[in-house]
Every structure is written in C-alpha cells, then in structure tokens.
C-alpha cells in the first residue's frame, strides 16, 4: 500500500524542499521505492537541491498537459537506488496543474512506488492546495519562530478542510511536525521557542527536530540531499525522522544539551 | 583542534560556494533564454515520432529522451526502440 506524503508549511524558506529531498532520499536508502514530486510550478528548485537540474527533459506539467509519458519525466537518482525525482516546469504557472491531471499522475505513481513525497510550494493558495489535496500524511515543516508557527497552524486548518480526505469524509490526513533550524544554544538562552512551546501550540506529534547546521547550505550548494552527508547533524536528525516515519521508536536527539565530561570541560577551558 | 576545524570548514565552504556559483550560472542563463527552454521538447518529440511511425510501429513506452546540459552546448539524445518483430519481417523480405 503506497503512501502520499505532502511536505508543507505555509511560510516560505523554512526548509520544505531540503526536508522533502532528505526524507525521500532516506526512505529510498531504507529500501523503499520512493518518488519526490516538485509542486512549485514556475519556481522549481527540487531538481537543484537533488543535483539533477541538468538532467531535466520533461516534467510534471508535460505529463499532465502535453501527452508525455510519466516514465519519460521521472529522473532516476544516480546515488541512491529506488529514488526518483519528478521535476516541475520552470516556465509555466500554477494554473498548469489541474486536479484531474494530478490525480491521474498520483494514481499511476501509486502502482509503482511505496512513498510519494509531494514538495509543496509556499503559501496557502492553489499550488499549495494542489500539493496537499491527495495526501495521506503531512509533514508540516516549522521553524521555531513566531510567523512560521502561525503559518503552520494555518496550513493545519487547510489540511483538515480542503484535502480530498476532508472532502469525502475519510480518515483525516495524519499530521507530523518537523521542527527545522533548531538552535539549542539560543533555546537555552531563552532567545528561541523551544520544542515544547511549538508542540503545545500546534498540538501535533513530532516527527523530528533538525538542528541548525551549516552543512545544510554546503550540501545545497553542491546538489546533495543533506541526509547523504554522514557528518551532518541535520542529516542524522533526518535519518531519525525517516526511522520514525517507518514506525520505529527513536529518541529525539539535539534537543537537550549534551552532558560534558570533565575532560571535555578541561579541554574547552584550555582552548 | 578547533583551529584546524575552522580552516577545514572555511575551505570547504569556499569550494561548495564555487560549485553553487557555477551551477547557477548555467541554470540562470537557460532560464533567461526562455524561448529556447525545454518546453519545445514535447512538440519536438511528438513530431519526430510521427515521422518515425510512418515507417515503423513504435511503442511509446520504448522511447527515451535524454538531455545533457553543458556550459557551451547541450546534447539531446532520442532513443527509439524498434520492435523486433518488425525488424525480423524486414530481414526476411
């Protein structure tokens, strides 16, 4: 049974595409056939983050409107088996996606893939609603910051009212919080909302907490999903999140200050 | 230790930023050229296949189109797999 998972947030720039790319790559690494779709028509970026921008020939919009076969638009990742990217059009606008067209593509993908990850555009309009309409689950990407939390709450409302599941009265979309750019030092100084604050306000279960990590930028520079960088803390946190998606019990990391031993303490003093 | 880390990281940063710059240069040039973007490809493919289908039956699922974009030029590769039955018949004639 395949799962359609939308990665959404309302607010822009919180890490939707980075997260969609990391989660999809992680699921594929765990042996599940996974496709990640870019729903941001006109502002495509998933291909850049995945590092396959030079290999885009046909896209999602061509499949819906121009009679191109789905398998011609799917790009197979060269690093991870079981991973495919469905890029979108850079030149058209959000009107190019029709509900019927998206439904047909998703139905076809369901036959072949275990996980279909939909990378949503920012906002709450047509594009974002199209990305979440057919979802079974939602990953709500949020930064510990007031406007992001507020926008996440707004998108939760839309998931509950404007999705296919809501419209036909099926079991609602399963919602998960993915808290990104978490800076433990600032949380401890009391300068940043902590996980519990965000959980209390949004009241959905947490899928993961991704620490603020300079390697995220370095990875996007070179077109590599950060989950493929073993040294990255963000990458490790994404791997944990993937394990939780697969139903494993994994404790949260990077949310508590690390206990430092005496030697550590002395070294830091002398440095 | 920390000093070394610092140098390693800044060097790495510069490398990845340089990669980012190069990737963007190619992409943005393509985006700006607009009309020459890949959007003519569906039509191109359809017309190419129409011509080929005048002579051979082609299974649409056996067509592979690949585009490799370079700095100075791009290559478009169209692979059309012809059915063996047809070729055998041709050989027999």
XYZ file of C-alpha atoms in Angstrom:
364
model
C 0.000 0.000 0.000
C 1.580 3.281 -1.090
C 1.589 6.479 0.916
C 1.291 10.014 -0.397
C 3.064 12.436 1.937
C 2.960 16.202 1.469
C 5.784 18.338 2.850
C 4.218 21.712 3.543
C 4.497 24.776 5.792
C 2.533 27.804 4.661
C 5.559 30.020 5.171
C 8.358 30.096 2.627
C 12.029 29.491 3.319
C 11.600 27.194 6.308
C 13.165 24.156 4.645
C 10.390 22.359 2.779
C 12.449 21.380 -0.249
C 15.510 20.497 1.850
C 13.282 18.309 4.028
C 11.380 16.718 1.140
C 14.683 15.840 -0.542
C 16.193 14.464 2.678
C 13.152 12.402 3.680
C 12.670 10.962 0.190
C 16.361 10.052 -0.022
C 16.235 8.490 3.437
C 13.178 6.382 2.605
C 14.858 5.163 -0.578
C 18.059 4.361 1.345
C 15.951 2.202 3.629
C 14.919 0.220 0.565
C 11.520 1.737 -0.201
C 10.787 2.749 -3.767
C 10.264 6.485 -3.462
C 9.446 9.379 -5.775
C 9.623 13.045 -4.819
C 7.473 15.497 -6.813
C 8.069 19.227 -7.148
C 4.706 21.048 -6.966
C 6.215 24.527 -7.133
C 5.371 25.260 -10.777
C 7.301 28.254 -12.113
C 9.784 28.221 -9.239
C 11.218 24.771 -9.400
C 14.080 24.087 -7.050
C 13.840 20.475 -6.017
C 15.985 19.473 -9.009
C 18.704 21.863 -7.794
C 18.652 20.504 -4.249
C 18.730 16.943 -5.591
C 21.506 17.892 -8.009
C 19.754 16.668 -11.155
C 18.983 20.040 -12.747
C 20.943 19.271 -15.875
C 19.031 16.081 -16.478
C 15.523 17.542 -16.648
C 13.995 16.854 -20.058
C 10.275 16.534 -19.437
C 8.381 17.490 -16.313
C 5.222 17.010 -14.257
C 3.361 19.659 -16.321
C 4.367 17.987 -19.608
C 2.925 14.705 -18.301
C -0.361 16.386 -17.385
C -0.781 18.644 -20.415
C 1.453 17.545 -23.266
C 0.951 13.813 -23.575
C 4.400 12.919 -22.275
C 4.692 9.523 -20.592
C 5.328 9.565 -16.865
C 8.420 7.374 -17.124
C 9.969 9.894 -19.517
C 9.712 12.650 -16.923
C 10.927 10.616 -13.951
C 14.625 11.135 -13.199
C 16.388 8.242 -11.525
C 18.802 9.337 -8.837
C 22.385 8.339 -9.591
C 23.437 7.922 -5.955
C 20.584 6.105 -4.260
C 18.706 3.156 -5.624
C 14.892 3.245 -5.506
C 14.860 7.053 -5.668
C 13.165 9.054 -8.428
C 12.533 12.759 -8.936
C 9.589 14.230 -10.828
C 10.598 17.823 -11.589
C 8.136 20.561 -12.436
C 8.065 23.269 -15.087
C 10.089 26.435 -14.662
C 8.262 28.352 -17.379
C 4.572 27.800 -16.678
C 2.416 28.900 -13.765
C 0.379 27.190 -11.075
C -2.700 27.067 -13.345
C -0.942 24.381 -15.355
C -1.778 21.824 -12.653
C -5.329 20.526 -12.757
C -6.836 18.360 -10.067
C -7.710 15.664 -12.612
C -4.199 15.745 -14.041
C -2.568 15.479 -10.628
C -4.944 12.669 -9.655
C -4.028 10.676 -12.757
C -0.290 11.058 -12.171
C -0.575 10.126 -8.491
C -2.720 7.095 -9.293
C -0.059 5.935 -11.758
C 2.753 6.550 -9.275
C 0.878 4.614 -6.562
C 1.156 1.468 -8.684
C 4.929 1.685 -8.709
C 6.084 3.483 -5.579
C 5.776 2.857 -1.853
C 6.254 6.522 -0.975
C 5.187 9.560 -2.979
C 6.603 12.723 -1.426
C 4.952 15.965 -2.563
C 7.141 19.043 -2.123
C 4.628 21.883 -1.715
C 5.106 25.498 -2.759
C 4.878 28.129 -0.033
C 1.572 29.869 0.595
C -1.925 28.545 1.062
C -3.265 29.115 -2.443
C -3.878 26.878 -5.404
C -0.360 25.448 -5.685
C -0.121 24.504 -2.023
C -3.660 23.137 -2.003
C -2.909 21.031 -5.078
C 0.135 19.532 -3.349
C -1.805 18.510 -0.241
C -5.110 17.509 -1.844
C -4.320 13.802 -2.373
C -2.109 13.378 0.695
C -2.466 10.560 3.213
C 0.018 12.169 5.583
C 1.518 15.620 6.011
C 4.899 16.736 7.275
C 4.499 20.313 8.492
C 7.914 21.987 8.375
C 8.185 24.704 11.007
C 10.946 26.977 12.302
C 10.960 27.925 15.988
C 9.890 31.414 15.105
C 6.544 33.206 15.541
C 5.497 33.728 11.924
C 6.404 30.181 10.929
C 4.415 28.640 13.795
C 1.408 30.779 12.998
C 1.535 29.847 9.304
C 1.901 26.175 10.204
C -1.277 26.403 12.232
C -2.994 27.896 9.211
C -1.836 25.081 6.958
C -3.045 22.520 9.522
C -6.502 24.072 9.171
C -6.333 23.705 5.406
C -5.181 20.074 5.677
C -8.265 19.445 7.785
C -10.722 21.185 5.483
C -9.505 21.343 1.871
C -7.967 17.928 1.266
C -9.599 15.050 -0.553
C -9.798 13.114 2.688
C -11.608 16.020 4.341
C -13.972 16.489 1.421
C -15.081 12.886 1.152
C -15.108 12.418 4.921
C -12.356 9.818 5.080
C -9.993 9.463 7.991
C -8.143 12.825 8.210
C -4.602 13.369 6.965
C -2.072 12.200 9.536
C -0.057 15.250 10.553
C 3.558 15.384 11.734
C 5.653 18.275 12.955
C 9.180 18.653 11.600
C 10.920 21.415 13.517
C 13.879 22.701 11.489
C 16.718 25.175 12.113
C 16.580 24.368 15.814
C 19.355 26.218 17.628
C 19.817 24.666 21.039
C 22.135 27.405 22.287
C 19.564 30.074 21.577
C 16.800 27.935 23.045
C 18.833 27.601 26.244
C 19.497 31.295 26.369
C 15.752 31.763 26.134
C 16.009 33.512 22.775
C 14.234 30.883 20.740
C 10.946 28.985 21.089
C 11.620 25.510 22.410
C 10.199 22.286 21.035
C 7.645 22.033 23.849
C 6.364 25.548 23.146
C 5.775 24.703 19.498
C 4.202 21.351 20.368
C 1.864 22.991 22.832
C 0.638 25.488 20.254
C 0.342 23.219 17.223
C -0.702 20.076 19.144
C 0.502 17.521 16.581
C 3.027 14.723 17.110
C 6.664 15.466 16.370
C 8.399 13.590 13.571
C 11.775 15.186 14.093
C 13.816 18.123 15.265
C 16.507 19.175 12.803
C 19.334 21.186 14.343
C 20.623 24.308 12.662
C 23.630 23.013 10.727
C 25.990 24.851 8.339
C 26.372 21.651 6.323
C 22.784 22.092 5.035
C 23.920 25.077 2.962
C 27.070 23.326 1.786
C 25.017 20.353 0.644
C 22.529 22.501 -1.244
C 25.435 24.300 -2.893
C 26.565 21.068 -4.466
C 23.147 19.496 -5.035
C 23.310 16.729 -2.464
C 20.482 15.921 -0.035
C 21.942 16.579 3.437
C 20.933 13.106 4.618
C 23.749 11.729 2.417
C 26.355 13.620 4.452
C 27.249 11.304 7.355
C 28.974 14.027 9.362
C 25.977 16.338 9.339
C 23.878 16.570 12.488
C 20.935 17.690 10.391
C 21.484 14.601 8.252
C 21.457 12.370 11.334
C 18.280 14.021 12.574
C 16.651 13.431 9.179
C 17.680 9.770 9.349
C 15.968 9.541 12.742
C 12.862 11.169 11.285
C 12.816 8.629 8.454
C 13.046 5.804 11.005
C 10.058 7.276 12.855
C 8.149 7.516 9.567
C 8.741 3.793 9.243
C 7.244 3.248 12.671
C 10.446 2.815 14.675
C 10.809 4.247 18.153
C 13.777 6.582 18.044
C 14.553 9.071 20.768
C 14.863 12.722 19.857
C 18.430 13.980 19.564
C 19.817 17.512 19.536
C 17.017 18.793 21.770
C 18.881 18.522 25.073
C 22.289 19.964 25.941
C 24.951 17.283 25.708
C 26.376 16.230 29.032
C 30.047 17.110 29.038
C 32.582 15.074 30.929
C 35.406 16.528 32.992
C 37.955 16.055 30.211
C 35.688 17.870 27.762
C 35.268 20.660 30.215
C 39.010 20.981 30.784
C 39.703 20.937 27.044
C 37.192 23.675 26.448
C 38.708 25.708 29.246
C 42.177 25.401 27.801
C 41.162 26.081 24.192
C 41.797 21.162 17.120
C 39.229 23.857 16.873
C 41.562 25.959 14.794
C 42.015 23.133 12.310
C 38.275 22.633 12.143
C 37.898 26.277 11.348
C 40.298 26.116 8.418
C 38.835 22.914 7.095
C 35.328 24.341 7.187
C 36.185 27.631 5.516
C 37.995 25.824 2.731
C 35.061 23.526 2.225
C 32.692 26.438 2.268
C 34.563 28.151 -0.483
C 34.583 25.018 -2.587
C 30.889 24.403 -2.277
C 30.075 28.068 -2.853
C 32.111 27.950 -6.051
C 30.160 24.880 -7.160
C 26.923 26.712 -6.355
C 28.031 29.698 -8.403
C 28.847 27.582 -11.432
C 25.635 25.588 -11.244
C 23.593 28.764 -11.006
C 25.356 30.428 -13.918
C 24.346 27.636 -16.269
C 20.799 27.419 -14.927
C 20.027 31.115 -14.854
C 21.333 31.551 -18.403
C 18.958 28.801 -19.521
C 16.032 30.265 -17.580
C 16.593 33.709 -19.063
C 16.796 32.456 -22.618
C 13.135 31.473 -22.124
C 12.016 30.552 -25.649
C 14.896 28.129 -26.034
C 13.921 26.382 -22.823
C 12.980 22.754 -22.874
C 9.290 23.471 -23.406
C 9.522 22.832 -27.141
C 10.648 19.284 -26.407
C 7.185 17.674 -26.107
C 6.255 19.017 -29.542
C 9.615 18.023 -30.984
C 9.193 14.526 -29.636
C 5.660 14.220 -30.993
C 6.672 15.309 -34.475
C 9.760 13.121 -34.526
C 7.675 10.123 -33.534
C 5.042 10.906 -36.147
C 7.715 10.746 -38.826
C 9.177 7.510 -37.468
C 5.722 5.972 -37.184
C 5.152 6.477 -40.897
C 7.681 3.712 -41.355
C 7.675 1.598 -38.194
C 5.310 0.910 -35.341
C 6.756 2.464 -32.236
C 5.788 1.651 -28.685
C 5.569 4.982 -26.865
C 6.931 3.375 -23.722
C 10.106 2.452 -25.594
C 11.184 5.998 -26.306
C 13.954 7.508 -24.210
C 14.846 11.150 -24.382
C 17.883 12.476 -22.583
C 19.229 15.965 -22.338
C 22.673 16.778 -21.025
C 23.267 20.449 -20.452
C 26.795 21.749 -20.658
C 28.308 25.183 -20.346
C 28.823 25.778 -24.036
C 26.316 23.356 -25.550
C 23.670 20.797 -24.736
C 23.083 17.414 -26.273
C 19.673 15.914 -26.868
C 19.563 12.168 -27.216
C 16.450 10.451 -28.510
C 16.442 6.661 -28.349
C 13.601 4.867 -30.073
C 13.475 1.140 -29.572
C 12.097 -0.608 -32.627
C 10.060 -3.772 -32.200
C 11.988 -6.921 -33.085
C 9.031 -8.456 -34.947
C 9.179 -5.648 -37.426
C 12.902 -5.961 -37.997
C 12.676 -9.713 -38.436
C 9.989 -9.254 -41.035
C 12.158 -6.738 -42.844
C 15.082 -9.139 -42.740
C 13.002 -11.972 -44.137
C 11.886 -9.959 -47.167
